[in-house]
JSON list of C-alpha atoms in Angstrom, two decimals:
[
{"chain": "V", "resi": 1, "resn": "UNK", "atom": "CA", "xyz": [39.32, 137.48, 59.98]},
{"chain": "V", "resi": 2, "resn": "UNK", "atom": "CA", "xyz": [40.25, 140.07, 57.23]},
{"chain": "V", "resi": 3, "resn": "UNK", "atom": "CA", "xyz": [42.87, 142.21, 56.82]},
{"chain": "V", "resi": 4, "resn": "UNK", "atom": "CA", "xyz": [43.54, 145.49, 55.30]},
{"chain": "V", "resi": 5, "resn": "UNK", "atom": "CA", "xyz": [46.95, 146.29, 55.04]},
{"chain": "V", "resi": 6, "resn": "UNK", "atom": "CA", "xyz": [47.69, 150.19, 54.96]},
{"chain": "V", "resi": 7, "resn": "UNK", "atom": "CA", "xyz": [51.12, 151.65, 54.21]},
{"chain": "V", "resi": 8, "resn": "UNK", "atom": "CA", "xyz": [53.30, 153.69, 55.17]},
{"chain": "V", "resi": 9, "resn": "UNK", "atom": "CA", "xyz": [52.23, 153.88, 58.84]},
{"chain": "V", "resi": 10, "resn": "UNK", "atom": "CA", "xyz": [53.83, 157.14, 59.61]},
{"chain": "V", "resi": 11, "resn": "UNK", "atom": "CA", "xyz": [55.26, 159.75, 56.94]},
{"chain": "V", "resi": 12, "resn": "UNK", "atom": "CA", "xyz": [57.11, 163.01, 57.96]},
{"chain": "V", "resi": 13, "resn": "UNK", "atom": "CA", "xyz": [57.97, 165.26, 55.13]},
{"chain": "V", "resi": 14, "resn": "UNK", "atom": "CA", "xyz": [58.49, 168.92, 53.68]},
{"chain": "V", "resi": 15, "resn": "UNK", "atom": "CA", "xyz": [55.63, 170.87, 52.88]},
{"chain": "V", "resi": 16, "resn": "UNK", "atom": "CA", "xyz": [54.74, 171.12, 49.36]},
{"chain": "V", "resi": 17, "resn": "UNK", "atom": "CA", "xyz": [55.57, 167.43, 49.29]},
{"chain": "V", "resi": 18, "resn": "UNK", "atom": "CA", "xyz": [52.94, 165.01, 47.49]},
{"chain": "V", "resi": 19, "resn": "UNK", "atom": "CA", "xyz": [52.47, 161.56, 49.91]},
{"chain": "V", "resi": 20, "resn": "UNK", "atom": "CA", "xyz": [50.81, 158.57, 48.44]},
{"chain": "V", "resi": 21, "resn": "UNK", "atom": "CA", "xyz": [49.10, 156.21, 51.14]},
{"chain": "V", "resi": 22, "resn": "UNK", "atom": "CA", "xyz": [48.37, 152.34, 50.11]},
{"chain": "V", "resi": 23, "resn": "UNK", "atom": "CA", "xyz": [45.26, 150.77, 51.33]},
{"chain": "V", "resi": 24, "resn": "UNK", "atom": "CA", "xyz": [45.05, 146.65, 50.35]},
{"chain": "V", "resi": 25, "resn": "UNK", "atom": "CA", "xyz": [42.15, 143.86, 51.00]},
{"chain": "V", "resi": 26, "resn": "UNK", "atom": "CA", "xyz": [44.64, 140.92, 51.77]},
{"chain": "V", "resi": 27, "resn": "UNK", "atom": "CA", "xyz": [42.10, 137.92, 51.69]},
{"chain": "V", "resi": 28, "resn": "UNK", "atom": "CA", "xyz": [38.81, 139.58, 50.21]},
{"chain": "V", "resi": 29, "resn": "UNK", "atom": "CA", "xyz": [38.18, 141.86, 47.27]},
{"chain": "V", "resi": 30, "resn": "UNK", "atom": "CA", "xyz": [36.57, 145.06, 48.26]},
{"chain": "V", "resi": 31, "resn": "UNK", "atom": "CA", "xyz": [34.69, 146.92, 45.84]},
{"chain": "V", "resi": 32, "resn": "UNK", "atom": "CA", "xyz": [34.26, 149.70, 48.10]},
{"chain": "V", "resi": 33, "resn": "UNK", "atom": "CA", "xyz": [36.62, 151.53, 50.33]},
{"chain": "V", "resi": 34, "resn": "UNK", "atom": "CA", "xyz": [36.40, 154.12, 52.72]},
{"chain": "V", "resi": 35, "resn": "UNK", "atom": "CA", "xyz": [39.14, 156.93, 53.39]},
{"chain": "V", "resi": 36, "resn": "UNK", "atom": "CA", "xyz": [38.50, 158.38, 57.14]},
{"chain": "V", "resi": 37, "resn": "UNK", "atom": "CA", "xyz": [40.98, 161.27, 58.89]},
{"chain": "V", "resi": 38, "resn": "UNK", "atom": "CA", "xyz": [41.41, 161.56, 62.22]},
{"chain": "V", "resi": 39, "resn": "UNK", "atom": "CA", "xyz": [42.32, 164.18, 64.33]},
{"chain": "V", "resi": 40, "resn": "UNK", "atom": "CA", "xyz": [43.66, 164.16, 68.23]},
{"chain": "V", "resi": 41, "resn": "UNK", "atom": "CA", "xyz": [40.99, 162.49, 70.30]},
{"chain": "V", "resi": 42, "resn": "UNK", "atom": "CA", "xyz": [38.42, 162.79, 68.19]},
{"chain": "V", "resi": 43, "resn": "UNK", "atom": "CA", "xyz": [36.29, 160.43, 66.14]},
{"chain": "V", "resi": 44, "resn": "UNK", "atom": "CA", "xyz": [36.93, 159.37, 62.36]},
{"chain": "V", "resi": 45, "resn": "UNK", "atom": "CA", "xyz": [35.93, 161.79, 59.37]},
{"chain": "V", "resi": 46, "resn": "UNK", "atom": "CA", "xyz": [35.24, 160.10, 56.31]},
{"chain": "V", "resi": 47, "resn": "UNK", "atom": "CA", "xyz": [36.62, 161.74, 53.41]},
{"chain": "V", "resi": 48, "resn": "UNK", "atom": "CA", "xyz": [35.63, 159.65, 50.84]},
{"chain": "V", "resi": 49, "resn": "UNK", "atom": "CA", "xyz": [33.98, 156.37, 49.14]},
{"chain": "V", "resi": 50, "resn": "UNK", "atom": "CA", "xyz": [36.30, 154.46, 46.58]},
{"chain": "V", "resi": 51, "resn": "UNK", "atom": "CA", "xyz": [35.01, 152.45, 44.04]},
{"chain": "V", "resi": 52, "resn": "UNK", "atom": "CA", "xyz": [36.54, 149.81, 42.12]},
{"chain": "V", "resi": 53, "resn": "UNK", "atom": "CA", "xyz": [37.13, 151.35, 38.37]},
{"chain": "V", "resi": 54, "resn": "UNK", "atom": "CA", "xyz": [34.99, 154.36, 38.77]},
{"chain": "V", "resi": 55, "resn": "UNK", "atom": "CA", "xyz": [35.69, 158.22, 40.44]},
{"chain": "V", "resi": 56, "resn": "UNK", "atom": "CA", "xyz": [35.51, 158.04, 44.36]},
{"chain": "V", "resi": 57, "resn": "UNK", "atom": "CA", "xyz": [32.77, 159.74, 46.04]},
{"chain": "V", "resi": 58, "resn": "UNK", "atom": "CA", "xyz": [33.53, 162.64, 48.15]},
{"chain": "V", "resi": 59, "resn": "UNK", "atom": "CA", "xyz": [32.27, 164.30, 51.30]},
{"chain": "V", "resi": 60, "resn": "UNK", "atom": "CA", "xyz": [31.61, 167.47, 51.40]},
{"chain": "V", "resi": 61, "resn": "UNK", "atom": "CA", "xyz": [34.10, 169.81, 52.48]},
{"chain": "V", "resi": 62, "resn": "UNK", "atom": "CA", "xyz": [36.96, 167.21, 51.33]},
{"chain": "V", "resi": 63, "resn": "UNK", "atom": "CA", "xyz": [39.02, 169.13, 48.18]},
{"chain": "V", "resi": 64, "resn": "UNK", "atom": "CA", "xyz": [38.82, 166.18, 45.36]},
{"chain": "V", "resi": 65, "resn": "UNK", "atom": "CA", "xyz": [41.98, 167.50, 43.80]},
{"chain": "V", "resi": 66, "resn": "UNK", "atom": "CA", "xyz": [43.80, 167.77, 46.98]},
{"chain": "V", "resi": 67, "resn": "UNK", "atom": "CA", "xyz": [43.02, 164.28, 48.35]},
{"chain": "V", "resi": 68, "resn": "UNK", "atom": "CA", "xyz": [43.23, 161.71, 45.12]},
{"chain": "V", "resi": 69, "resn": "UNK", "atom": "CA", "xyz": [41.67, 158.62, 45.15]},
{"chain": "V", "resi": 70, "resn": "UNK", "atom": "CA", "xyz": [42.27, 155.30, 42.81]},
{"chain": "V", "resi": 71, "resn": "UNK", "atom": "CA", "xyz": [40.49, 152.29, 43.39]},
{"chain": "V", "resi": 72, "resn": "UNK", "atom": "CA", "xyz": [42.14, 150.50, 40.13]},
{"chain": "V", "resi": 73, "resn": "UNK", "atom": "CA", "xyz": [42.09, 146.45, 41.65]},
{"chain": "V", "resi": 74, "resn": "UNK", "atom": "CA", "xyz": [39.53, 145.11, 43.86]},
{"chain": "V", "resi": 75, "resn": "UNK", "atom": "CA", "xyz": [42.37, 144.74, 46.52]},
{"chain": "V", "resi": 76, "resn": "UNK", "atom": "CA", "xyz": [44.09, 148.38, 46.65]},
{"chain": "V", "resi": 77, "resn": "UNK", "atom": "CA", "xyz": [42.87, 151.75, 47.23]},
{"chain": "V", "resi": 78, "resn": "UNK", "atom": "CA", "xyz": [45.60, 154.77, 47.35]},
{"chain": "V", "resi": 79, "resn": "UNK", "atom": "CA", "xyz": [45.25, 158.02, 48.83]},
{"chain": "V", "resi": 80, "resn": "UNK", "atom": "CA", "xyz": [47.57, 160.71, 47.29]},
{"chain": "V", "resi": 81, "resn": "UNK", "atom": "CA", "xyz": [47.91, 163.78, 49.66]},
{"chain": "V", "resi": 82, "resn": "UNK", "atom": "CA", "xyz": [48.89, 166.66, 46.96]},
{"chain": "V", "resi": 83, "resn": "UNK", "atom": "CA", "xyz": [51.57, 169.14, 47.63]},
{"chain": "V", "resi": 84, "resn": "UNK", "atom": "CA", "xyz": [50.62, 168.47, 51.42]},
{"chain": "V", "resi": 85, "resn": "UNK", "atom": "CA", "xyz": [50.47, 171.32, 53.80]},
{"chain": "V", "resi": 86, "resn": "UNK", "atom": "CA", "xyz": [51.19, 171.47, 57.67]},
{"chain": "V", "resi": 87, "resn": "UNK", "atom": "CA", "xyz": [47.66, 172.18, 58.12]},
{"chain": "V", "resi": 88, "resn": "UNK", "atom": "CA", "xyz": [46.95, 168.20, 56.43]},
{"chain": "V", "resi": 89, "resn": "UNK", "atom": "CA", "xyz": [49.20, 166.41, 59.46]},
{"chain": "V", "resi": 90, "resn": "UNK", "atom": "CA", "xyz": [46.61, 163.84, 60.91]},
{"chain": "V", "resi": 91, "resn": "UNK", "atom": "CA", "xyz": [46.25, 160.05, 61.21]},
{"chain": "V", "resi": 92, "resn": "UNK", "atom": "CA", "xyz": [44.56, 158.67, 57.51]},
{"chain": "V", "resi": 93, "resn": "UNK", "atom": "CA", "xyz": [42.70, 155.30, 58.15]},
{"chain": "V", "resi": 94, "resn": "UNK", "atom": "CA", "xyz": [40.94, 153.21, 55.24]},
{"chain": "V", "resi": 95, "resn": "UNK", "atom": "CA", "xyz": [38.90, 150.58, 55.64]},
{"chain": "V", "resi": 96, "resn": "UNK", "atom": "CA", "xyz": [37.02, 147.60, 53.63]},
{"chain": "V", "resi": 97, "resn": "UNK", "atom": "CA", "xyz": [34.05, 145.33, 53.84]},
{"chain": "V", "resi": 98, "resn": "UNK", "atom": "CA", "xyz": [33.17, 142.31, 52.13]},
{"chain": "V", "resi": 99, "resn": "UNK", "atom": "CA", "xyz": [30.41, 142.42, 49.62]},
{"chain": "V", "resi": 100, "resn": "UNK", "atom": "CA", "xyz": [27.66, 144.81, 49.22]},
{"chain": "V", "resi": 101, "resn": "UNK", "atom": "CA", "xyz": [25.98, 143.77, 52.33]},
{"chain": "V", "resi": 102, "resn": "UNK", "atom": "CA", "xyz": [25.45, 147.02, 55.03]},
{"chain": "V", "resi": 103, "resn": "UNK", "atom": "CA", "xyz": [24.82, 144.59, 57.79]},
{"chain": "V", "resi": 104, "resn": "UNK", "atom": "CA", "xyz": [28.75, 143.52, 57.11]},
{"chain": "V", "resi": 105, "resn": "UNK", "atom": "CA", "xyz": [31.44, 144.95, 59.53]},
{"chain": "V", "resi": 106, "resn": "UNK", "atom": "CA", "xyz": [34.50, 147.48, 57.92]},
{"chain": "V", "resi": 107, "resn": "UNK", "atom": "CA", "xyz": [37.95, 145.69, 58.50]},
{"chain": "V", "resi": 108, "resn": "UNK", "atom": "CA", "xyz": [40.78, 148.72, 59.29]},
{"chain": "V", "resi": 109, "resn": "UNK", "atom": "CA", "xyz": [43.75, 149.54, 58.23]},
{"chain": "V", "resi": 110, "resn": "UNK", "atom": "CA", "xyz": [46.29, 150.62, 60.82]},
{"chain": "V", "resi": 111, "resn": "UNK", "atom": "CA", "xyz": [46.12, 153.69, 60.28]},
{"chain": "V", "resi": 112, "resn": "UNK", "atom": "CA", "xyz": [49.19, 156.17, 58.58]},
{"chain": "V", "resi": 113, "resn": "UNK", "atom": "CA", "xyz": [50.69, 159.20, 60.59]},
{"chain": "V", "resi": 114, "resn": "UNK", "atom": "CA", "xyz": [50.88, 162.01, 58.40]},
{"chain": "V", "resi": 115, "resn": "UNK", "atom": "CA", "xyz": [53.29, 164.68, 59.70]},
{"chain": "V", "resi": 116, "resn": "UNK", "atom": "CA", "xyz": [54.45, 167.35, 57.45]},
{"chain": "V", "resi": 117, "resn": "UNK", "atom": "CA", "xyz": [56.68, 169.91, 58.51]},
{"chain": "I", "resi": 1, "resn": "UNK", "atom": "CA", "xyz": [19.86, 161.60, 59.25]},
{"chain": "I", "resi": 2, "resn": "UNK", "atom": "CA", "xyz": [21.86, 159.19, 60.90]},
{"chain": "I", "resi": 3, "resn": "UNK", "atom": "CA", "xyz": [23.88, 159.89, 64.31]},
{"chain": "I", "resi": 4, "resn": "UNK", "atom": "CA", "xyz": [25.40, 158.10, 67.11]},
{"chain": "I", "resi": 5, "resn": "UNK", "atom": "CA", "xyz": [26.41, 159.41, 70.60]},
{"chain": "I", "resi": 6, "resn": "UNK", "atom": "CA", "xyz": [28.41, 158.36, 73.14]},
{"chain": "I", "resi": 7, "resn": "UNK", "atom": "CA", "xyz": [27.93, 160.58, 76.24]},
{"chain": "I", "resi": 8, "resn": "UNK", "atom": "CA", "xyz": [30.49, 159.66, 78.56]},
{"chain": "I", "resi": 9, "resn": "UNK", "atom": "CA", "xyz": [34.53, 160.97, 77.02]},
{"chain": "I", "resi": 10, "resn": "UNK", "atom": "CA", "xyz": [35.99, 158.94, 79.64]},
{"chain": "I", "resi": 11, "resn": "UNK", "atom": "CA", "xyz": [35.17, 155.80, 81.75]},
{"chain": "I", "resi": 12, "resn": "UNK", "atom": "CA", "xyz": [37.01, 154.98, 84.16]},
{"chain": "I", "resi": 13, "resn": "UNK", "atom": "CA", "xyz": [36.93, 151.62, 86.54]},
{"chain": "I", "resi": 14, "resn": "UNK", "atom": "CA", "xyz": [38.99, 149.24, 88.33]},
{"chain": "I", "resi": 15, "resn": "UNK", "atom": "CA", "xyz": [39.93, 145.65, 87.03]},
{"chain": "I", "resi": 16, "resn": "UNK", "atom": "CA", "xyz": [37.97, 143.34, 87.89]},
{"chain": "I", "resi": 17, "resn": "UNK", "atom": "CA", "xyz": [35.06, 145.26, 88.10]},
{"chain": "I", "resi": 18, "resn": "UNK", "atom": "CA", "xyz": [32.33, 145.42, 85.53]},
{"chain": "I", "resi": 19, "resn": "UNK", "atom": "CA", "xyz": [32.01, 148.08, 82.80]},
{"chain": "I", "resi": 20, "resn": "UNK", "atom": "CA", "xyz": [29.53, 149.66, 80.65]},
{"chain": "I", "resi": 21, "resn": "UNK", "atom": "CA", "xyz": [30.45, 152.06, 77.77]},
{"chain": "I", "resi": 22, "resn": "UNK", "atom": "CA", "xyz": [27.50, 153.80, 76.86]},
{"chain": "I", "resi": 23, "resn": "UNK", "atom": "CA", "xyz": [26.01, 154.69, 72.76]},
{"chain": "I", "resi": 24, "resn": "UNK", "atom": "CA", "xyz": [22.68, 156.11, 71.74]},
{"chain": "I", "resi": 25, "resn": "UNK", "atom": "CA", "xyz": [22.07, 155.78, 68.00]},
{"chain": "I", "resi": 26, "resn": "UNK", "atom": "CA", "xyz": [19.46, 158.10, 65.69]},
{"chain": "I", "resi": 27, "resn": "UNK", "atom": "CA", "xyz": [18.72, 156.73, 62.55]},
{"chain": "I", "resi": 28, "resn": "UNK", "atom": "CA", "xyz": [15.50, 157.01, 60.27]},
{"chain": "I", "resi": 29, "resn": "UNK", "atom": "CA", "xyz": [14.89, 153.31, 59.59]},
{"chain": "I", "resi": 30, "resn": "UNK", "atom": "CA", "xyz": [16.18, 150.00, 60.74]},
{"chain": "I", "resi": 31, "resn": "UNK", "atom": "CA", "xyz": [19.95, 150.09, 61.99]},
{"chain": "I", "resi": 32, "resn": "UNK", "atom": "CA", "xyz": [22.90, 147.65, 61.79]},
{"chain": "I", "resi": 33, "resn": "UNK", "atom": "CA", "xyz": [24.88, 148.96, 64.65]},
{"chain": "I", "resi": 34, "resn": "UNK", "atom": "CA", "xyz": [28.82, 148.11, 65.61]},
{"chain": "I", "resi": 35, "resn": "UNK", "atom": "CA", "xyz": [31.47, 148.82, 68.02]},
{"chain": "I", "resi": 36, "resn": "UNK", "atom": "CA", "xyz": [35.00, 149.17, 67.48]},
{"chain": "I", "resi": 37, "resn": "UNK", "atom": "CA", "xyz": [38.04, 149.35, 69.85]},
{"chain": "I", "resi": 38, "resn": "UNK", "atom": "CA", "xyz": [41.11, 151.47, 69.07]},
{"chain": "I", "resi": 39, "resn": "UNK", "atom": "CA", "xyz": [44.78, 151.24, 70.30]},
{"chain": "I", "resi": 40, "resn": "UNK", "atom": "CA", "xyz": [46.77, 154.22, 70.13]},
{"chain": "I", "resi": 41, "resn": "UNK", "atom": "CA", "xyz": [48.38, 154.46, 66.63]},
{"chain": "I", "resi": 42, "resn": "UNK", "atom": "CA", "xyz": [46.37, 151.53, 65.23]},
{"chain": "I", "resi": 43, "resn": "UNK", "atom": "CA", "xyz": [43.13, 151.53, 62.85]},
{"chain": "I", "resi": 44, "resn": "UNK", "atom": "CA", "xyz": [40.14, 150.30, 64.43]},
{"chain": "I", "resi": 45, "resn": "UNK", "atom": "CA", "xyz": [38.80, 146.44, 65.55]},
{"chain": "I", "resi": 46, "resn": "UNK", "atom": "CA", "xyz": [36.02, 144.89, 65.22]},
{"chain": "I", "resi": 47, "resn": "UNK", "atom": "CA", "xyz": [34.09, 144.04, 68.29]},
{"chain": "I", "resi": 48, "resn": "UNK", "atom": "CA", "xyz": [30.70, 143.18, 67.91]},
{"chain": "I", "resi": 49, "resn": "UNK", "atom": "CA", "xyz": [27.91, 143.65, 65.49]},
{"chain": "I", "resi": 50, "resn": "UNK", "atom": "CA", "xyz": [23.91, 143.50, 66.16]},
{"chain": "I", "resi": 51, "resn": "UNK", "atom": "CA", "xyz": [22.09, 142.95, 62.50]},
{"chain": "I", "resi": 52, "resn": "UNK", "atom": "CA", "xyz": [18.80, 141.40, 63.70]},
{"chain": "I", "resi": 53, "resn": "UNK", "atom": "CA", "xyz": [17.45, 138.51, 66.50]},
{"chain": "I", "resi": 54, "resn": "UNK", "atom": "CA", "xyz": [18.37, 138.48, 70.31]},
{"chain": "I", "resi": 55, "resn": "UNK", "atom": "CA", "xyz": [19.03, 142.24, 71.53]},
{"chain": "I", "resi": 56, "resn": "UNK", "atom": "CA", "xyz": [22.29, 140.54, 73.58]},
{"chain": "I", "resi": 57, "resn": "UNK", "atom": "CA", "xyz": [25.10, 140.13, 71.40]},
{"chain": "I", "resi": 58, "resn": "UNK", "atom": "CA", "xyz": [28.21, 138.30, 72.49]},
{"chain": "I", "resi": 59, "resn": "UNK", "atom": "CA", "xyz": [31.58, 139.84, 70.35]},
{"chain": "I", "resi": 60, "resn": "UNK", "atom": "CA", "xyz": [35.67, 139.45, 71.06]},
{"chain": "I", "resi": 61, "resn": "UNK", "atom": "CA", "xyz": [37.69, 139.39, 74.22]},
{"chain": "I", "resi": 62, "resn": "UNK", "atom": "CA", "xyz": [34.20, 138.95, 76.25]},
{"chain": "I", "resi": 63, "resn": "UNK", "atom": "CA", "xyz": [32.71, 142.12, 75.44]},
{"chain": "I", "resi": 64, "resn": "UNK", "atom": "CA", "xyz": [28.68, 142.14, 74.93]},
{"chain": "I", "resi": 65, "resn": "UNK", "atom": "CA", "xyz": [26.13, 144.56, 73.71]},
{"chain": "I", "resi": 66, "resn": "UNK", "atom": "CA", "xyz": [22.55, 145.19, 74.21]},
{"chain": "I", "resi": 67, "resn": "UNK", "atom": "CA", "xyz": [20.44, 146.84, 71.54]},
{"chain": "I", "resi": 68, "resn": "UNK", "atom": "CA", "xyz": [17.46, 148.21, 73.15]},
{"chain": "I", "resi": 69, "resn": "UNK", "atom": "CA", "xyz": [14.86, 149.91, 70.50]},
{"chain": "I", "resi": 70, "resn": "UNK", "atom": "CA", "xyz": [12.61, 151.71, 72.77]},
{"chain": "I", "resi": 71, "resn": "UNK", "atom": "CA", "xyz": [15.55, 153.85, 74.14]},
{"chain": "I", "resi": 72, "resn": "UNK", "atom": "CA", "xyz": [17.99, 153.72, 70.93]},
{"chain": "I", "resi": 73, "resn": "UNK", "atom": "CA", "xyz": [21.13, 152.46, 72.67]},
{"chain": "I", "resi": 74, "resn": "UNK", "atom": "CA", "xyz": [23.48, 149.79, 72.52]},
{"chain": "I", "resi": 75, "resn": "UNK", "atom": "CA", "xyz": [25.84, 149.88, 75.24]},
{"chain": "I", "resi": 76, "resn": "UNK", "atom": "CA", "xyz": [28.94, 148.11, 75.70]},
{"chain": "I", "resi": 77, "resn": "UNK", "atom": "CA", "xyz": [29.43, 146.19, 78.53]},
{"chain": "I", "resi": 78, "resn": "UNK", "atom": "CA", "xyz": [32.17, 143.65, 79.99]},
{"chain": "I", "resi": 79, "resn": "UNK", "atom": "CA", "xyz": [31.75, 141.55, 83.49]},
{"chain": "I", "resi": 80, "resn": "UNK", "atom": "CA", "xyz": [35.10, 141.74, 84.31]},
{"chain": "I", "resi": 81, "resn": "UNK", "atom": "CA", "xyz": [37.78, 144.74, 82.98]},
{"chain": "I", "resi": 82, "resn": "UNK", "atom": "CA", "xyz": [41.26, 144.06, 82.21]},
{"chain": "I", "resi": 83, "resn": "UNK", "atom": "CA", "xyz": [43.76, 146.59, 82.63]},
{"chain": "I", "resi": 84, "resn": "UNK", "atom": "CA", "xyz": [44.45, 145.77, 78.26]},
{"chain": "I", "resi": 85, "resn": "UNK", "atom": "CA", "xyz": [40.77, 146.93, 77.86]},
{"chain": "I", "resi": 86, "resn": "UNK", "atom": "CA", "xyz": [42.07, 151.03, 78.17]},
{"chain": "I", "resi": 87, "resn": "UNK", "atom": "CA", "xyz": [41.50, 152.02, 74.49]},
{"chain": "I", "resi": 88, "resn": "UNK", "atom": "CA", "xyz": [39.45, 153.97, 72.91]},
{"chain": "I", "resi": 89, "resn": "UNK", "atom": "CA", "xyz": [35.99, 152.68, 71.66]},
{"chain": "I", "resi": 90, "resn": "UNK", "atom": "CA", "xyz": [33.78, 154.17, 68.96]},
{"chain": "I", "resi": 91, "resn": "UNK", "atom": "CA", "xyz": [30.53, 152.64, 68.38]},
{"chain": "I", "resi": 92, "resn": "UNK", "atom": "CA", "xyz": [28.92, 153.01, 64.80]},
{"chain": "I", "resi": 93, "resn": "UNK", "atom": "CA", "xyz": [25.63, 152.65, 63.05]},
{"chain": "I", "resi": 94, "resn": "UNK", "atom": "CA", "xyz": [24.62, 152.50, 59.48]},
{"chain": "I", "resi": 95, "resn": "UNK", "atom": "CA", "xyz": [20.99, 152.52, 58.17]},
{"chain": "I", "resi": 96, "resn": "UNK", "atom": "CA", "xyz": [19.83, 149.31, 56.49]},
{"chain": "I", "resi": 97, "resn": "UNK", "atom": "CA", "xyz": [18.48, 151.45, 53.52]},
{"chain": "I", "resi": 98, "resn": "UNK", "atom": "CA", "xyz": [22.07, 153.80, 53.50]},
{"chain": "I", "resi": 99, "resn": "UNK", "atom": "CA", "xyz": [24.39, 151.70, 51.98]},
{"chain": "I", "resi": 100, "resn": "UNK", "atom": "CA", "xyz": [27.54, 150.87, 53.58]},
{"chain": "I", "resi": 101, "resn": "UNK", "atom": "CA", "xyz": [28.53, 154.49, 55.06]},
{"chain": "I", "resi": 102, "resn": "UNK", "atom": "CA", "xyz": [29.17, 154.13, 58.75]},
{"chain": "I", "resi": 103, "resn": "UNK", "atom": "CA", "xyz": [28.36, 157.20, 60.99]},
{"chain": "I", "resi": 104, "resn": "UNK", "atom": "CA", "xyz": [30.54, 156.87, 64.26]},
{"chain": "I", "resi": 105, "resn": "UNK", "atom": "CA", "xyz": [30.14, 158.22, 67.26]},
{"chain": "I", "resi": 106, "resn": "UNK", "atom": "CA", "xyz": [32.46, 160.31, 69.08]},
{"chain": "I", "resi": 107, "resn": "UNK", "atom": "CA", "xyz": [34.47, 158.13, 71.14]},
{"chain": "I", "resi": 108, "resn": "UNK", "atom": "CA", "xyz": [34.98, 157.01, 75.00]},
{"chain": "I", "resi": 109, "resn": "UNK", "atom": "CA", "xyz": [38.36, 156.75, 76.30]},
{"chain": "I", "resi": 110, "resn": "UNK", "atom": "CA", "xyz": [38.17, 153.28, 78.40]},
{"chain": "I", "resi": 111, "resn": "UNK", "atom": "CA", "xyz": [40.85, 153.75, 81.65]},
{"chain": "I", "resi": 112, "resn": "UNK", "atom": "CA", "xyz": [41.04, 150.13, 83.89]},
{"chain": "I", "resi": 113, "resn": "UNK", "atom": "CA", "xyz": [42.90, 150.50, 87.07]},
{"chain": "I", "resi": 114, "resn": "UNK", "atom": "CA", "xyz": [44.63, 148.23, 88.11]}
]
């Protein structure tokens, strides 16, 4: 099946620290990605939508200039956490789907523990 | 507006024994609807997917799905639990006319005794 490859998996740092998270399509191109946060047992959040080679889409609530998005290659998606806070420690999960097609399932990354002390 | 609900936050049954994880789905037209299993500190898995045809749909590691339209649901069920089933599941819909945005439901924390 496909596989999205997400890394780091876990990340502790300082606060004020920027952390850049890698989201990759390893056998499909994905034109569209989806950035989710998740907090203690409780059900994904989507952030945002990236698009290959145009500005991601954003939910609302979700600061655009705190949580960047590039979607440069049809394989990789980053999410850059900026001058992270305590308050942004939570698990970050992309995912990717083949094609266009809604009826198509999202393959997930593993997920990457954001702690930030 | 789409949602998806899963009314039960934990299920808990012995192995061997049948289960049923439980979703209700809202959506305004025709839904593709999906569940997803999640080990702790992993992203999610695919289980199963119901797109159109029979309302029983057969996905990984024996786990099947009904999608009933008169009652909006499209529970989970397996004959037999394994003690590897505990995980959380998370079933998800998206509108046929939305695009690709999922909407998930909350979550039900699967416990097999042993």
């Amino acid at each position: 099946g496909a596989v999205v490859s997400q890394h780091p998996s876990r990340v502790i740092c300082k606060s004020g620290t920027s952390v850049k998270i890698e989201c990759r399509s390893l056998d499909f191109q994905a034109t569209t990605m989806f950035w989710y946060r998740q907090f203690p047992k409780q059900s994904l959040m989507l952030m945002a939508t990236s698009n290959e080679g145009s500005k991601a889409t954003y939910e609302q609530g979700v600061e655009k200039d705190k949580f960047l998005i590039n979607h440069a290659s049809l394989t990789l998606s980053t999410l850059t956490v900026t001058s992270a806070h305590p308050e942004d420690s939570s698990f970050y999960i992309c995912s990717g789907g083949r094609g266009q097609d809604s009826n198509q399932p999202q393959h997930f990354g593993d997920g990457t523990r954001l702690s930030i002390l | 507006a789409q949602s998806v609900a899963q009314p039960e936050d934990q299920v808990n049954v012995a192995e061997g024994n049948p289960l049923t994880v439980k979703c209700t789905y809202s959506v305004s037209g025709n839904p593709y609807l999906f569940w997803y299993v999640q080990y702790p500190n992993r992203g999610l898995q695919f289980l199963l997917k119901y797109i159109t045809g029979d309302n029983l749909v057969k996905g990984s590691y024996g786990f099947e799905a009904e999608f009933n339209k008169s009652q909006t649901s499209f529970h989970l069920k397996k004959p037999s639990a394994l003690v590897s089933d505990s995980a959380l599941y998370f079933c998800a819909v998206r509108d046929r006319s939305y695009g690709q945005n999922f909407v998930f439901g909350p979550g039900t924390r699967l416990s097999v005794l042993p």
